[in-house]
C-alpha cells in the first residue's frame, strides 16, 4: 500500500471507540502521523468488557445495509467510498441478520485493533487523558464517546460554558443458542427479506398470544428496576429506550415496536397469527450467541431472568450477558462547535462520535471520518469543503452543527420547526427534498400509489447522495452514481 510522506506535526486522538478508531485510520491513510490515546485497560468503564479498540458495547448490528431505500444503508455506502476501516472490518466479519449488517463483535474489534496497531503512521498510547489536551498538542480530536471519564467530561463542560447534556443508554441481553426451545421458536426474517450474509431466515422468533403478551407487559411494569442517583435524572434517547420504559408509554407500544408480528408466520402454527413476537439476532460468527432485539433494559438481573424466561421458547434460556444501563453524555454541539466540528472556544480541538450528538455505531464512525479529514486539511493548509447536505454524512454533520431544522414541501427550512438539540440517527428527514419534477411516473402509470412514490423518492435521494458524496471525495472524477 502506498503512503504519503508523514507530516511533521502529530494529530492526537483521544478515545479508541468507533469514531476515534475511524478518525485515526482516515488521518493515517492521508499520511498524517497519529497518536491514539485509549484509557482501557488502565481505566475501565461501566459498559466495556475488553481492552479492544472499537468494542461494541450495545447491539452487534450496524442496522440496514440497503443503500437504495434506507438512509443508514446510504451512510454505509458513503463510508465504504471513503475507505472506512469500520465498514471494511464489519464486512469481513458479518453474521446473518436479514437485511441488516450485523457483525461478530469480538472478531470485528480484533480486526480494527490489528489494523491500527500495524499501521506505520499510528502510535497507540494506553493511558487516561484526565483533562483537556495541552496547547502544545496542536490539532486534537476528542472521541471519548458517551462514556467519557468524569474528569475529562467536567473539563469539557467547563470549556464549553454549557451544562453537559446527558441521557441513558441500555444494553440488550445475549442468550446461548442451544438453550432456545425450537418446538416453539422458529427461524425467519421479517417478510423473508434476504440481507448481507443472510438467507431470509436470519432471526429466531418467539411468539406470544394476547394473554401471554399482556402478562409480559404486566411483569415489565412491576419488575424491580435499577435505581437512579439524583444526578442521573436525565432523558432517554428515543432510539434506544429500555423495554420497560416503552411499556410504560402504553400497553400496545411494544407490539408496534420491537415486538411487532408483521411479516412473520409461525411455522409451528401457520394458521394462527402471533399477537406479538420477540426476535433474537445472531451475535457471533459461530452462531452460538443471540441477542434479544430491542430488549435494552434497566431491570435488575433477577427480574430479567424471571421475566425473559416467561417468553415462549426461552423458558430454559441461559444468558451469556444480561442487560444493563449506562450513562451517556453529549455536547450541545450547535452552540459549542463550528461547522467543521471544532470547539469554538479552542479551535484546535475537534470532537467526533456520539459525544457530538449523533446516535448509532455508523453515525459515530462517519463523524470520525469527517473530523479526521477536517483536521488533516487544516494541518496541511488545504481548505476542505463541507460535504453536501444532500449526502447522508453531510446531512448528519449539518444536524450536529446547526441543530435540527425540518424542511417544508418547497425545500426551504422551516424556522418554526426548530427544537432543542437532541441526538439523532441518520434518516432521510435530515436531507433536503428532491427538486420539483425529479420523480417521473413509470410509463403507463397515471397516478402514483403512495408506497410506490415513497420508494421511488428514497431511491432518487439515495442516488443523489452517493453521486454527490463521490464528487466531494474527489471533485476531479466523474460522478459515480448509485447502481
XYZ file of C-alpha atoms in Angstrom:
483
model
C 0.000 0.000 0.000
C 1.231 3.496 -0.850
C 1.542 6.011 1.982
C 2.078 9.753 1.664
C 5.130 11.083 3.449
C 4.031 11.724 7.072
C 3.726 15.345 8.186
C 5.912 16.714 10.961
C 3.118 17.536 13.392
C 1.174 14.727 15.029
C -2.590 14.532 15.308
C -3.736 13.441 18.780
C -6.963 11.458 19.050
C -8.477 10.738 22.469
C -10.682 7.662 22.580
C -10.405 4.318 20.792
C -14.088 3.627 20.117
C -15.601 3.518 16.663
C -15.241 7.255 15.992
C -11.698 7.506 17.345
C -10.557 4.353 15.567
C -12.035 5.534 12.277
C -10.540 9.005 12.683
C -7.093 7.537 13.364
C -7.315 5.320 10.277
C -8.520 8.110 7.990
C -5.802 10.526 9.099
C -3.076 7.883 8.888
C -4.155 6.855 5.392
C -3.819 10.509 4.387
C -0.186 10.444 5.516
C -0.686 12.072 8.905
C 1.149 10.717 11.932
C -1.355 9.949 14.678
C -1.177 9.287 18.412
C -4.300 7.446 19.533
C -4.934 7.660 23.294
C -7.134 4.913 24.799
C -7.596 4.634 28.569
C -8.570 0.965 28.640
C -7.243 -1.211 30.291
C -5.625 1.409 32.570
C -9.141 2.615 33.403
C -12.273 0.649 32.569
C -15.869 1.765 32.024
C -19.235 0.510 33.248
C -20.057 -0.983 29.841
C -16.832 -2.197 28.180
C -15.662 -5.745 28.813
C -12.340 -5.808 26.899
C -9.451 -3.509 26.045
C -10.056 -3.937 22.300
C -10.471 -0.884 20.097
C -13.926 -0.251 18.593
C -15.590 -2.599 21.080
C -19.358 -2.823 20.504
C -20.994 -2.450 23.908
C -24.676 -2.449 22.915
C -26.042 -4.222 19.833
C -23.855 -6.001 17.279
C -25.877 -4.543 14.405
C -24.907 -1.707 12.062
C -28.578 -1.735 11.038
C -29.843 -1.707 7.445
C -27.374 -2.263 4.603
C -29.928 -1.274 1.950
C -28.285 1.611 0.086
C -31.300 2.218 -2.166
C -34.192 2.848 0.211
C -32.677 3.219 3.695
C -30.666 6.211 4.912
C -28.470 4.021 7.127
C -27.590 1.889 4.102
C -26.713 5.053 2.189
C -24.387 6.053 5.025
C -22.781 2.589 4.845
C -22.168 3.113 1.129
C -20.681 6.582 1.639
C -18.358 5.249 4.323
C -17.202 2.465 2.003
C -16.468 5.108 -0.657
C -14.339 6.908 1.951
C -12.231 3.782 2.673
C -13.813 3.285 6.095
C -11.962 0.891 8.373
C -15.130 0.289 10.407
C -17.095 -0.787 7.333
C -14.217 -2.856 5.983
C -13.902 -4.835 9.211
C -17.689 -5.036 9.530
C -17.981 -6.535 6.048
C -15.207 -9.014 6.811
C -16.879 -10.276 9.987
C -20.596 -10.057 9.233
C -23.096 -12.566 10.570
C -26.594 -13.326 9.190
C -29.103 -10.595 10.100
C -31.751 -10.303 7.396
C -31.406 -7.008 5.566
C -29.155 -5.611 8.285
C -25.371 -5.722 8.607
C -24.510 -7.359 11.929
C -21.031 -8.446 12.992
C -19.227 -10.850 15.264
C -18.290 -8.273 17.886
C -15.089 -9.989 19.074
C -13.671 -10.641 15.599
C -14.667 -7.147 14.475
C -12.893 -5.434 17.385
C -9.821 -7.627 16.951
C -9.627 -6.708 13.248
C -9.885 -2.966 13.925
C -7.287 -3.206 16.700
C -4.849 -5.124 14.492
C -5.243 -2.694 11.580
C -4.478 0.310 13.776
C -1.639 -1.358 15.678
C 0.038 -2.341 12.405
C -0.345 0.996 10.620
C 3.058 2.724 10.250
C 1.583 6.180 10.897
C -0.263 5.293 14.122
C 1.065 5.073 17.675
C -1.339 3.836 20.371
C -0.882 5.123 23.920
C -2.754 3.185 26.618
C -3.349 5.940 29.147
C -6.126 8.073 30.569
C -6.194 11.680 29.426
C -7.597 13.279 32.549
C -8.234 16.774 31.190
C -8.376 18.801 28.021
C -5.211 18.419 25.933
C -2.360 20.908 26.420
C -1.868 23.623 23.817
C 1.368 22.057 22.539
C -0.567 19.025 21.319
C -1.869 21.143 18.466
C -4.696 19.577 16.470
C -6.642 17.123 18.639
C -9.821 15.089 18.182
C -11.788 14.078 21.278
C -13.787 10.944 20.533
C -14.381 9.665 24.041
C -17.983 8.812 23.323
C -20.915 8.534 25.700
C -18.718 7.027 28.426
C -16.304 9.933 28.783
C -14.350 9.724 32.052
C -15.741 12.118 34.702
C -12.651 14.322 34.983
C -12.424 14.902 31.245
C -16.192 15.389 30.999
C -16.040 18.081 33.663
C -13.244 19.936 31.860
C -15.201 19.740 28.597
C -18.246 21.182 30.339
C -16.141 23.988 31.804
C -14.516 24.771 28.455
C -17.795 24.874 26.567
C -19.510 27.121 29.071
C -22.603 24.930 28.814
C -24.112 22.419 31.183
C -23.365 18.989 29.802
C -26.336 17.196 28.329
C -26.741 13.502 29.016
C -29.101 10.572 28.664
C -29.218 6.869 29.467
C -28.401 4.069 27.065
C -29.317 0.459 27.784
C -27.812 -2.891 26.732
C -29.806 -5.914 25.499
C -29.298 -9.446 26.912
C -27.455 -12.179 24.972
C -28.660 -15.816 25.067
C -26.914 -19.129 24.355
C -28.383 -20.585 21.152
C -28.563 -24.160 22.411
C -30.819 -23.152 25.311
C -33.651 -21.969 22.992
C -36.677 -24.259 22.516
C -37.313 -24.664 18.787
C -40.514 -26.568 19.382
C -41.895 -23.060 19.986
C -39.420 -20.737 18.238
C -38.609 -20.640 14.516
C -36.189 -19.015 12.085
C -37.462 -16.269 9.771
C -36.530 -12.763 8.678
C -39.389 -10.283 8.557
C -41.105 -10.690 5.170
C -38.399 -13.322 4.405
C -36.086 -10.497 3.353
C -32.538 -11.552 2.460
C -29.694 -9.289 3.582
C -25.861 -9.339 3.595
C -24.622 -12.758 4.660
C -28.202 -13.943 5.236
C -30.755 -16.245 3.667
C -34.132 -14.824 4.698
C -34.240 -16.909 7.867
C -31.830 -14.950 9.999
C -33.833 -14.184 13.144
C -35.136 -16.507 15.836
C -38.780 -15.697 16.552
C -40.614 -16.389 19.814
C -44.413 -15.922 19.530
C -46.905 -14.674 22.097
C -50.676 -14.786 22.103
C -52.678 -11.899 23.544
C -52.857 -13.330 27.064
C -49.123 -14.045 27.167
C -48.340 -10.577 25.843
C -50.438 -8.810 28.465
C -48.910 -10.905 31.241
C -45.469 -9.975 29.898
C -46.325 -6.264 29.901
C -47.574 -6.535 33.489
C -44.323 -8.211 34.527
C -42.222 -5.491 32.853
C -44.161 -2.763 34.616
C -43.936 -4.461 38.008
C -40.344 -5.783 37.718
C -37.637 -4.405 40.016
C -35.528 -1.839 38.207
C -32.184 -0.115 38.675
C -32.472 2.867 40.991
C -31.045 6.117 39.631
C -28.997 8.569 41.621
C -30.229 12.139 41.792
C -27.656 13.341 39.262
C -28.841 10.670 36.817
C -32.256 12.284 36.347
C -31.819 12.811 32.624
C -33.837 11.926 29.494
C -33.519 8.766 27.414
C -32.716 8.806 23.707
C -35.838 7.514 21.940
C -33.823 5.264 19.629
C -32.552 3.107 22.497
C -35.306 3.102 25.112
C -35.304 0.406 27.801
C -38.082 -2.044 27.056
C -39.897 -1.345 30.315
C -39.899 2.390 29.552
C -41.567 1.619 26.229
C -44.135 -0.493 28.100
C -44.868 2.453 30.383
C -45.820 4.528 27.336
C -48.768 2.245 26.554
C -49.648 -1.448 26.506
C -49.519 -1.623 22.710
C -46.218 0.261 22.298
C -44.027 -2.851 22.216
C -46.418 -4.688 19.902
C -45.981 -1.879 17.387
C -42.234 -1.599 18.060
C -39.621 -4.326 18.603
C -42.307 -6.988 19.219
C -44.416 -6.307 16.128
C -45.655 -9.542 14.473
C -45.918 -8.168 10.927
C -44.178 -10.115 8.166
C -43.804 -13.239 10.312
C -45.577 -16.615 10.124
C -45.265 -19.145 12.948
C -44.004 -22.285 11.219
C -45.414 -24.405 14.053
C -48.900 -22.875 13.750
C -49.117 -21.268 10.301
C -52.876 -20.652 10.613
C -52.523 -18.660 13.846
C -51.067 -15.176 13.545
C -48.930 -14.286 16.600
C -50.183 -11.373 18.664
C -46.569 -10.320 19.348
C -43.111 -11.693 18.571
C -39.758 -11.459 20.349
C -36.861 -11.616 17.868
C -33.284 -12.735 18.522
C -30.390 -11.874 16.201
C -27.121 -13.778 15.774
C -24.355 -12.146 17.819
C -21.210 -14.087 16.891
C -19.804 -15.845 13.820
C -20.140 -19.297 15.357
C -23.861 -18.758 15.823
C -23.681 -19.804 19.472
C -24.943 -16.477 20.853
C -28.085 -14.492 20.009
C -29.129 -11.080 21.327
C -32.693 -10.020 22.111
C -33.544 -7.387 19.506
C -34.789 -4.135 21.032
C -34.645 -5.512 24.582
C -32.423 -2.871 26.162
C -33.333 -2.821 29.833
C -32.801 -1.300 33.264
C -34.416 -4.270 35.031
C -32.321 -5.783 37.792
C -30.676 -9.086 36.908
C -33.036 -11.286 38.919
C -36.083 -9.652 37.348
C -34.599 -10.052 33.862
C -34.082 -13.775 34.270
C -37.583 -14.328 35.647
C -39.417 -12.158 33.118
C -37.493 -13.105 29.987
C -37.810 -16.809 30.765
C -41.592 -16.356 30.575
C -41.226 -15.773 26.806
C -42.318 -18.872 24.821
C -39.180 -20.651 23.629
C -36.954 -19.041 26.266
C -38.197 -20.969 29.327
C -34.775 -22.645 29.656
C -32.716 -19.747 28.330
C -29.116 -19.423 29.513
C -27.837 -15.861 29.430
C -24.308 -15.108 28.260
C -24.906 -11.496 29.279
C -27.814 -9.805 30.977
C -28.979 -6.334 30.079
C -27.595 -3.234 31.723
C -27.711 0.522 31.683
C -25.081 3.225 31.484
C -24.948 6.983 31.320
C -24.287 8.727 28.021
C -23.015 12.280 27.609
C -23.227 14.582 24.595
C -22.468 18.206 23.815
C -24.910 20.905 22.866
C -22.953 20.903 19.631
C -24.774 23.651 17.678
C -23.760 26.110 20.403
C -20.212 24.960 21.135
C -18.870 23.514 17.855
C -18.302 25.180 14.494
C -19.356 23.702 11.158
C -16.132 21.643 10.993
C -16.604 20.115 14.458
C -14.019 22.361 16.148
C -14.626 23.767 19.619
C -15.437 27.460 19.201
C -13.501 28.419 22.333
C -10.454 26.303 21.343
C -10.479 25.707 17.570
C -7.540 23.289 17.667
C -9.799 20.773 19.436
C -12.373 18.822 17.443
C -14.973 16.343 18.612
C -16.194 13.178 16.930
C -18.645 10.367 17.592
C -21.593 10.134 19.943
C -20.328 12.914 22.190
C -21.211 15.325 19.352
C -24.883 14.330 19.483
C -25.170 11.703 16.779
C -26.510 8.289 17.721
C -25.532 4.887 16.350
C -22.371 2.983 15.508
C -22.041 4.014 11.866
C -23.133 7.576 12.562
C -20.369 7.875 15.174
C -17.753 6.401 12.849
C -18.829 8.656 9.978
C -18.300 11.754 12.117
C -14.851 10.322 12.876
C -14.213 10.293 9.128
C -15.169 13.954 8.827
C -13.290 15.132 11.925
C -10.091 13.473 10.686
C -10.372 14.911 7.203
C -11.074 18.401 8.536
C -8.120 18.189 10.959
C -5.637 16.920 8.369
C -6.767 19.527 5.852
C -6.170 22.276 8.390
C -2.771 20.864 9.377
C -1.822 20.673 5.704
C -3.092 24.171 4.907
C -5.523 22.799 2.329
C -9.129 24.010 2.618
C -11.739 21.252 2.649
C -15.319 21.978 1.676
C -18.160 20.630 3.773
C -19.849 17.510 2.381
C -23.112 18.482 0.671
C -26.221 18.375 2.843
C -27.743 16.180 0.128
C -25.443 13.358 1.316
C -26.087 11.221 4.384
C -22.823 12.295 6.006
C -23.329 15.956 5.161
C -26.898 15.926 6.485
C -25.772 14.342 9.737
C -22.991 16.931 10.116
C -25.498 19.693 9.430
C -27.783 18.367 12.167
C -24.929 18.249 14.664
C -23.539 21.700 13.962
C -26.755 23.658 13.400
C -29.458 21.751 15.260
C -32.460 20.086 13.724
C -34.370 22.077 11.094
C -37.208 20.379 9.205
C -37.946 21.159 5.567
C -41.281 22.150 4.150
C -42.605 20.954 0.799
C -40.766 23.712 -1.088
C -37.408 22.602 0.291
C -36.975 25.730 2.388
C -36.039 25.440 6.061
C -38.968 25.989 8.359
C -37.883 28.175 11.267
C -40.980 27.312 13.291
C -39.924 23.656 13.362
C -36.679 24.277 15.283
C -36.396 22.456 18.598
C -33.750 21.928 21.224
C -30.788 19.838 20.118
C -31.079 16.078 20.680
C -29.099 13.045 19.470
C -30.153 11.756 16.073
C -29.713 8.699 13.880
C -29.251 9.340 10.179
C -32.555 9.382 8.292
C -33.983 10.766 5.071
C -35.692 13.510 7.066
C -32.294 15.162 7.572
C -31.778 15.531 3.803
C -33.444 18.274 1.741
C -36.287 17.166 -0.544
C -35.785 16.402 -4.215
C -36.305 19.296 -6.663
C -39.705 19.501 -8.270
C -40.026 17.296 -11.320
C -37.302 14.846 -10.250
C -39.640 11.885 -9.912
C -41.138 10.524 -13.109
C -44.034 8.076 -13.044
C -43.317 4.766 -14.798
C -44.665 4.517 -18.319
C -48.339 3.624 -18.326
C -48.905 4.705 -14.718
C -51.441 7.553 -14.405
C -51.342 8.019 -10.642
C -48.700 7.190 -8.065
C -49.618 4.737 -5.387
C -48.382 6.104 -2.046
C -45.925 3.301 -1.322
C -44.508 3.267 -4.861
C -43.888 7.010 -4.789
C -42.189 6.768 -1.381
C -39.840 4.041 -2.602
C -39.062 5.959 -5.794
C -38.338 9.094 -3.763
C -35.950 7.228 -1.444
C -34.118 5.667 -4.383
C -33.692 9.058 -6.029
C -32.421 10.618 -2.786
C -30.008 7.706 -2.324
C -28.632 8.008 -5.859
C -28.228 11.759 -5.421
C -26.421 11.278 -2.091
C -23.934 8.716 -3.398
C -23.164 10.744 -6.506
C -22.677 13.967 -4.534
C -20.529 12.226 -1.941
C -18.270 10.727 -4.613
C -17.784 14.200 -6.094
C -16.978 15.607 -2.650
C -14.332 12.943 -2.079
C -12.723 13.537 -5.457
C -14.036 16.576 -7.360
C -11.835 15.734 -10.372
C -13.506 12.408 -11.100
C -16.735 11.860 -12.962
C -19.907 11.380 -10.963
C -20.270 7.900 -9.520
C -23.996 7.318 -9.419
C -25.697 4.606 -7.446
C -26.434 1.491 -9.461
